[in-house]
Amino acid sequence: MTSLFENTDNDDILALQPRLTDDDAGVRRIALIELADLEEPEGLLWLVDRLAHDPSAEVRAEAARLLEAWEDAPVVAALCEALTDPSPSVQAAAAQSLSLLKSEAAGRVILPWTVHVDADVRVAAFRALRELRLGDAAPAAVAALADHDAGVRREAVGVLGWLKHLDALPALARLASDDPESEVRRAATGALGLASDAQVLPALRQALRDPAWTVREEAATTLGKVGHTDAGPALIEALADDYWQVRLRATRSLGRLRYAPALAALIETLAHRISNLRKEAALALGELNDPDAIPALQAAQDDGDPEVRKAVRIALGQLQ
């Protein structure tokens, strides 16, 4: 791309020409970094060209990283194309740069790549779209819930969650219950938290019995977010889960729901050997606003963990 240097009178860019065209890939890579620091549109042309055509994967990957701050359509298109680069390091750098984009205009360039034949490309495209909240991405994400690749399904769930796409709730509920991959079930379970009514409770109760503890943990958290006291009995049952992480989230959600029938179970949890659980139990008891919790909290004032003692003081302050 010698025309870049033929058509520019920018002395800083011209000074870099020998190193940008050096036979040594390491020299070219450092020169690219210096070129990007100039933040000149002419330099941008060279970065895009090197991303596509430099013979060194090391240089192409550096170009992909350096293009993360640019949201011009040609740059976004070049990064999308780089997702198909033969080098995994270039693919990863391009995917990372795409994930940092913030504009809806960039999202529209990325959207067609969600149906690319390569599953890794589809994953990267949906991941880049997730935080852009591009409404046009919803139909593609809903369709991708049936993708044969688990990574694509997981990222599609993320897009729908960020969009708060309520029409997808039935499909997300099915995924939370039936998907063969635990990471997809976990993501779908978390996405059900965008619901504001009880329609998702059956799926979340089932998720609380999932074989994977990470799914159960997510279900316990999401039940607190949905905010229906009908979730209370299932959350009390989850206080006996084999994994303390699930118990902790269930404890926190019971406090969030202010579920009064959980008093006895939370008092029992206040004596658990794991201090994080004792802390959450104390805080949850304070949220119940039930004076019957005061004796148990007073007995815990001398707990060996300072965080637990602090939580107990907060809870007693709420109740007294």
Coordinates of C-alpha atoms in Angstrom, one line a residue:
M1 CA 0.0 0.0 0.0
T2 CA 2.7 2.5 -1.1
S3 CA 0.0 4.9 -2.2
L4 CA -0.5 5.9 1.4
F5 CA 3.0 7.4 1.5
E6 CA 2.8 8.8 -2.0
N7 CA -0.3 10.7 -1.2
T8 CA 0.5 12.1 2.2
D9 CA 2.5 15.1 3.3
N10 CA 2.3 14.2 7.0
D11 CA 5.9 14.3 8.1
D12 CA 5.2 12.0 11.1
I13 CA 3.8 9.3 8.9
L14 CA 6.5 9.7 6.3
A15 CA 9.1 9.3 9.0
L16 CA 7.6 5.9 10.0
Q17 CA 7.5 4.6 6.4
P18 CA 10.9 2.7 6.6
R19 CA 9.9 0.8 9.7
L20 CA 6.3 0.2 8.6
T21 CA 7.6 -1.5 5.5
D22 CA 10.6 -3.2 7.2
D23 CA 11.2 -6.9 6.5
D24 CA 11.2 -7.6 10.3
A25 CA 7.7 -8.2 11.7
G26 CA 8.7 -7.0 15.1
V27 CA 9.9 -3.7 13.7
R28 CA 6.6 -3.3 11.7
R29 CA 4.5 -4.0 14.8
I30 CA 6.2 -1.3 16.9
A31 CA 5.9 1.1 14.0
L32 CA 2.2 0.4 13.8
I33 CA 1.8 1.3 17.5
E34 CA 3.5 4.6 16.9
L35 CA 1.4 5.2 13.8
A36 CA -1.8 4.6 15.8
D37 CA -0.6 7.0 18.5
L38 CA -0.7 9.7 15.9
E39 CA -4.5 9.3 15.5
E40 CA -4.4 10.5 11.9
P41 CA -7.0 9.3 9.4
E42 CA -4.3 8.5 6.9
G43 CA -2.7 6.2 9.4
L44 CA -6.0 4.5 9.9
L45 CA -5.9 3.4 6.3
W46 CA -2.6 1.7 6.8
L47 CA -3.8 -0.1 10.0
V48 CA -6.8 -1.5 8.1
D49 CA -4.6 -2.6 5.2
R50 CA -2.1 -4.3 7.6
L51 CA -4.9 -6.1 9.4
A52 CA -6.0 -7.6 6.1
H53 CA -2.7 -8.1 4.3
D54 CA 0.4 -8.2 6.5
P55 CA 2.1 -11.6 6.2
S56 CA 2.8 -11.7 9.9
A57 CA 0.0 -12.9 12.2
E58 CA 1.7 -10.9 15.0
V59 CA 1.4 -7.7 13.0
R60 CA -2.2 -8.4 12.0
A61 CA -3.2 -9.1 15.6
E62 CA -1.5 -5.8 16.7
A63 CA -3.5 -4.0 14.0
A64 CA -6.7 -5.5 15.3
R65 CA -5.9 -4.4 18.8
L66 CA -5.0 -0.9 17.7
L67 CA -8.3 -0.5 15.8
E68 CA -10.4 -0.9 19.0
A69 CA -11.0 2.9 19.4
W70 CA -12.4 3.4 15.9
E71 CA -16.1 2.9 15.0
D72 CA -16.0 4.0 11.3
A73 CA -17.9 1.5 9.2
P74 CA -14.9 0.4 7.1
V75 CA -12.9 -0.3 10.3
V76 CA -15.7 -2.3 11.8
A77 CA -16.1 -4.2 8.6
A78 CA -12.4 -5.0 8.5
L79 CA -12.5 -6.2 12.1
C80 CA -15.4 -8.5 11.2
E81 CA -13.5 -9.8 8.3
A82 CA -10.6 -10.5 10.6
L83 CA -12.7 -12.9 12.6
T84 CA -12.1 -15.3 9.7
D85 CA -8.3 -14.8 9.8
P86 CA -6.4 -18.1 9.8
S87 CA -4.6 -17.1 13.0
P88 CA -6.5 -17.7 16.3
S89 CA -4.6 -14.7 17.8
V90 CA -5.8 -12.4 15.1
Q91 CA -9.4 -13.7 15.5
A92 CA -9.2 -13.2 19.2
A93 CA -7.8 -9.6 18.9
A94 CA -10.5 -8.7 16.4
A95 CA -13.2 -10.1 18.6
Q96 CA -12.0 -8.2 21.6
S97 CA -11.9 -4.9 19.6
L98 CA -15.4 -5.5 18.3
S99 CA -16.6 -6.2 21.9
L100 CA -15.5 -2.7 22.9
L101 CA -17.6 -0.8 20.3
K102 CA -20.5 1.3 21.6
S103 CA -22.5 2.7 18.6
E104 CA -25.6 1.3 17.0
A105 CA -24.1 2.1 13.6
A106 CA -21.3 -0.3 14.4
G107 CA -23.8 -2.9 15.5
R108 CA -25.5 -2.7 12.1
V109 CA -22.2 -3.6 10.4
I110 CA -21.7 -6.5 12.8
L111 CA -25.3 -7.9 12.6
P112 CA -24.9 -9.8 9.3
W113 CA -22.0 -11.8 10.8
T114 CA -24.3 -13.5 13.3
V115 CA -25.3 -15.9 10.6
H116 CA -21.8 -16.7 9.4
V117 CA -21.0 -20.3 8.7
D118 CA -18.3 -20.4 11.3
A119 CA -19.6 -20.8 14.9
D120 CA -16.7 -18.8 16.4
V121 CA -17.5 -15.9 14.2
R122 CA -21.2 -16.0 15.2
V123 CA -20.1 -16.1 18.9
A124 CA -17.9 -13.1 18.4
A125 CA -20.6 -11.2 16.6
F126 CA -23.2 -11.7 19.2
R127 CA -20.8 -10.9 22.0
A128 CA -20.0 -7.6 20.2
L129 CA -23.7 -6.8 19.9
R130 CA -24.6 -7.6 23.5
E131 CA -24.0 -4.3 25.1
L132 CA -25.0 -2.2 22.1
R133 CA -28.7 -2.8 22.8
L134 CA -29.4 -2.8 19.1
G135 CA -33.1 -3.6 18.7
D136 CA -32.6 -5.0 15.3
A137 CA -30.4 -7.8 16.8
A138 CA -33.4 -9.3 18.7
P139 CA -34.7 -11.5 15.8
A140 CA -31.3 -12.8 15.0
A141 CA -30.7 -13.6 18.7
V142 CA -34.0 -15.4 19.1
A143 CA -33.2 -17.5 16.0
A144 CA -29.8 -18.3 17.4
L145 CA -31.3 -19.8 20.6
A146 CA -31.7 -22.9 18.4
D147 CA -28.1 -22.8 17.1
H148 CA -26.2 -26.1 17.2
D149 CA -23.3 -24.4 18.9
A150 CA -23.6 -23.9 22.7
G151 CA -21.4 -20.8 22.6
V152 CA -23.7 -19.1 20.1
R153 CA -26.8 -19.9 22.1
R154 CA -25.1 -18.5 25.3
E155 CA -24.2 -15.2 23.6
A156 CA -27.6 -14.9 22.0
V157 CA -29.1 -15.2 25.5
G158 CA -26.9 -12.4 26.6
V159 CA -28.1 -10.1 23.7
L160 CA -31.7 -10.8 24.6
G161 CA -31.1 -10.1 28.3
W162 CA -29.4 -6.8 27.6
L163 CA -32.3 -5.9 25.3
K164 CA -34.8 -6.9 27.9
H165 CA -36.7 -8.6 25.1
L166 CA -39.8 -9.9 27.0
D167 CA -41.1 -11.8 23.9
A168 CA -38.2 -14.1 24.3
L169 CA -39.1 -15.2 27.9
P170 CA -40.9 -18.5 26.9
A171 CA -37.9 -19.5 24.7
L172 CA -35.5 -18.6 27.5
A173 CA -37.5 -20.6 30.0
R174 CA -37.3 -23.6 27.8
L175 CA -33.5 -23.1 27.4
A176 CA -33.1 -22.8 31.2
S177 CA -34.8 -26.1 31.7
D178 CA -33.8 -28.2 28.7
D179 CA -30.5 -27.0 27.1
P180 CA -27.9 -29.8 27.2
E181 CA -25.1 -27.4 28.2
S182 CA -25.0 -26.1 31.8
E183 CA -23.5 -22.8 30.8
V184 CA -26.4 -22.1 28.4
R185 CA -28.9 -23.1 31.1
R186 CA -27.1 -20.8 33.6
A187 CA -27.2 -17.8 31.1
A188 CA -30.8 -18.4 30.3
T189 CA -31.7 -18.7 33.9
G190 CA -30.1 -15.3 34.6
A191 CA -31.9 -13.7 31.7
L192 CA -35.2 -14.7 33.1
G193 CA -34.6 -12.0 35.7
L194 CA -36.0 -9.5 33.2
A195 CA -39.5 -10.8 34.0
S196 CA -41.8 -8.8 36.2
D197 CA -44.5 -11.5 36.7
A198 CA -44.8 -15.1 37.9
Q199 CA -44.7 -16.7 34.4
V200 CA -41.0 -17.6 34.9
L201 CA -41.3 -19.1 38.3
P202 CA -41.8 -22.7 37.2
A203 CA -38.6 -22.6 35.1
L204 CA -36.7 -21.0 37.9
R205 CA -37.9 -23.6 40.4
Q206 CA -36.8 -26.3 38.1
A207 CA -33.4 -24.6 37.7
L208 CA -33.0 -24.7 41.5
R209 CA -32.9 -28.5 41.1
D210 CA -30.5 -28.5 38.1
P211 CA -27.6 -31.0 38.3
A212 CA -25.1 -28.1 37.8
W213 CA -24.6 -26.1 41.0
T214 CA -23.8 -22.9 38.9
V215 CA -27.3 -23.1 37.4
R216 CA -28.8 -23.5 40.9
E217 CA -26.8 -20.6 42.1
E218 CA -28.1 -18.4 39.2
A219 CA -31.7 -19.6 39.8
A220 CA -31.5 -18.6 43.5
T221 CA -30.2 -15.2 42.6
T222 CA -32.8 -14.6 39.8
L223 CA -35.7 -15.6 42.0
G224 CA -34.8 -12.7 44.3
K225 CA -34.7 -10.4 41.3
V226 CA -38.1 -11.4 40.0
G227 CA -39.4 -10.5 43.4
H228 CA -42.4 -12.9 44.0
T229 CA -43.0 -14.3 47.4
D230 CA -44.2 -17.5 45.7
A231 CA -40.5 -18.3 45.3
G232 CA -40.0 -18.5 49.1
P233 CA -40.6 -22.2 49.7
A234 CA -38.2 -23.2 46.9
L235 CA -35.6 -20.8 48.2
I236 CA -35.9 -22.2 51.8
E237 CA -35.4 -25.7 50.3
A238 CA -32.3 -24.4 48.6
L239 CA -30.8 -23.5 52.0
A240 CA -30.0 -27.2 52.3
D241 CA -28.1 -27.3 49.0
D242 CA -24.8 -29.2 48.9
Y243 CA -23.0 -26.1 47.7
W244 CA -22.6 -23.2 50.0
Q245 CA -22.6 -20.8 47.0
V246 CA -26.2 -21.8 46.3
R247 CA -27.2 -21.4 49.9
L248 CA -25.7 -18.0 50.0
R249 CA -27.7 -16.7 47.0
A250 CA -30.8 -18.3 48.4
T251 CA -30.2 -16.6 51.7
R252 CA -29.7 -13.2 50.0
S253 CA -32.9 -13.7 47.9
L254 CA -35.0 -14.6 51.0
G255 CA -33.9 -11.4 52.6
R256 CA -34.6 -9.4 49.4
L257 CA -38.1 -10.9 49.3
R258 CA -38.6 -10.3 53.1
Y259 CA -40.1 -13.8 53.2
A260 CA -41.3 -14.1 56.8
P261 CA -41.7 -18.0 56.9
A262 CA -37.9 -18.2 56.3
L263 CA -37.2 -17.1 59.9
A264 CA -36.3 -20.5 61.4
A265 CA -34.2 -21.6 58.4
L266 CA -32.3 -18.3 58.4
I267 CA -31.6 -18.5 62.1
E268 CA -30.2 -22.0 61.5
T269 CA -28.0 -20.6 58.7
L270 CA -26.7 -18.0 61.1
A271 CA -24.8 -20.8 62.7
H272 CA -23.2 -22.2 59.5
R273 CA -19.5 -22.9 59.6
I274 CA -18.9 -20.6 56.5
S275 CA -18.7 -17.0 57.6
N276 CA -20.0 -15.6 54.3
L277 CA -23.2 -17.5 54.8
R278 CA -23.5 -16.3 58.4
K279 CA -23.1 -12.8 57.2
E280 CA -25.8 -13.1 54.6
A281 CA -28.1 -14.8 57.1
A282 CA -27.7 -11.9 59.5
L283 CA -28.5 -9.4 56.8
A284 CA -31.5 -11.4 55.7
L285 CA -32.9 -11.6 59.2
G286 CA -32.7 -7.9 59.5
E287 CA -34.7 -7.5 56.3
L288 CA -37.5 -9.8 57.7
N289 CA -38.4 -7.2 60.2
D290 CA -39.4 -9.9 62.7
P291 CA -38.4 -9.2 66.4
D292 CA -38.3 -13.0 66.9
A293 CA -34.9 -12.9 65.2
I294 CA -33.4 -10.6 67.9
P295 CA -32.3 -13.4 70.3
A296 CA -30.4 -15.3 67.6
L297 CA -28.7 -12.1 66.4
Q298 CA -27.7 -11.0 69.9
A299 CA -26.1 -14.4 70.4
A300 CA -24.1 -13.9 67.2
Q301 CA -22.7 -10.5 68.3
D302 CA -19.4 -12.1 69.3
D303 CA -18.9 -14.0 66.1
G304 CA -15.3 -14.6 65.2
D305 CA -15.6 -12.9 61.8
P306 CA -15.7 -9.1 61.9
E307 CA -17.8 -9.0 58.7
V308 CA -20.4 -11.2 60.4
R309 CA -20.4 -9.0 63.5
K310 CA -20.9 -5.9 61.3
A311 CA -23.9 -7.6 59.6
V312 CA -25.4 -8.5 62.9
R313 CA -25.1 -4.9 64.1
I314 CA -26.9 -3.7 61.0
A315 CA -29.6 -6.3 61.4
L316 CA -30.2 -5.5 65.1
G317 CA -30.3 -1.8 64.2
Q318 CA -33.2 -2.6 61.8
L319 CA -35.1 -4.6 64.4
Q320 CA -34.6 -2.6 67.6

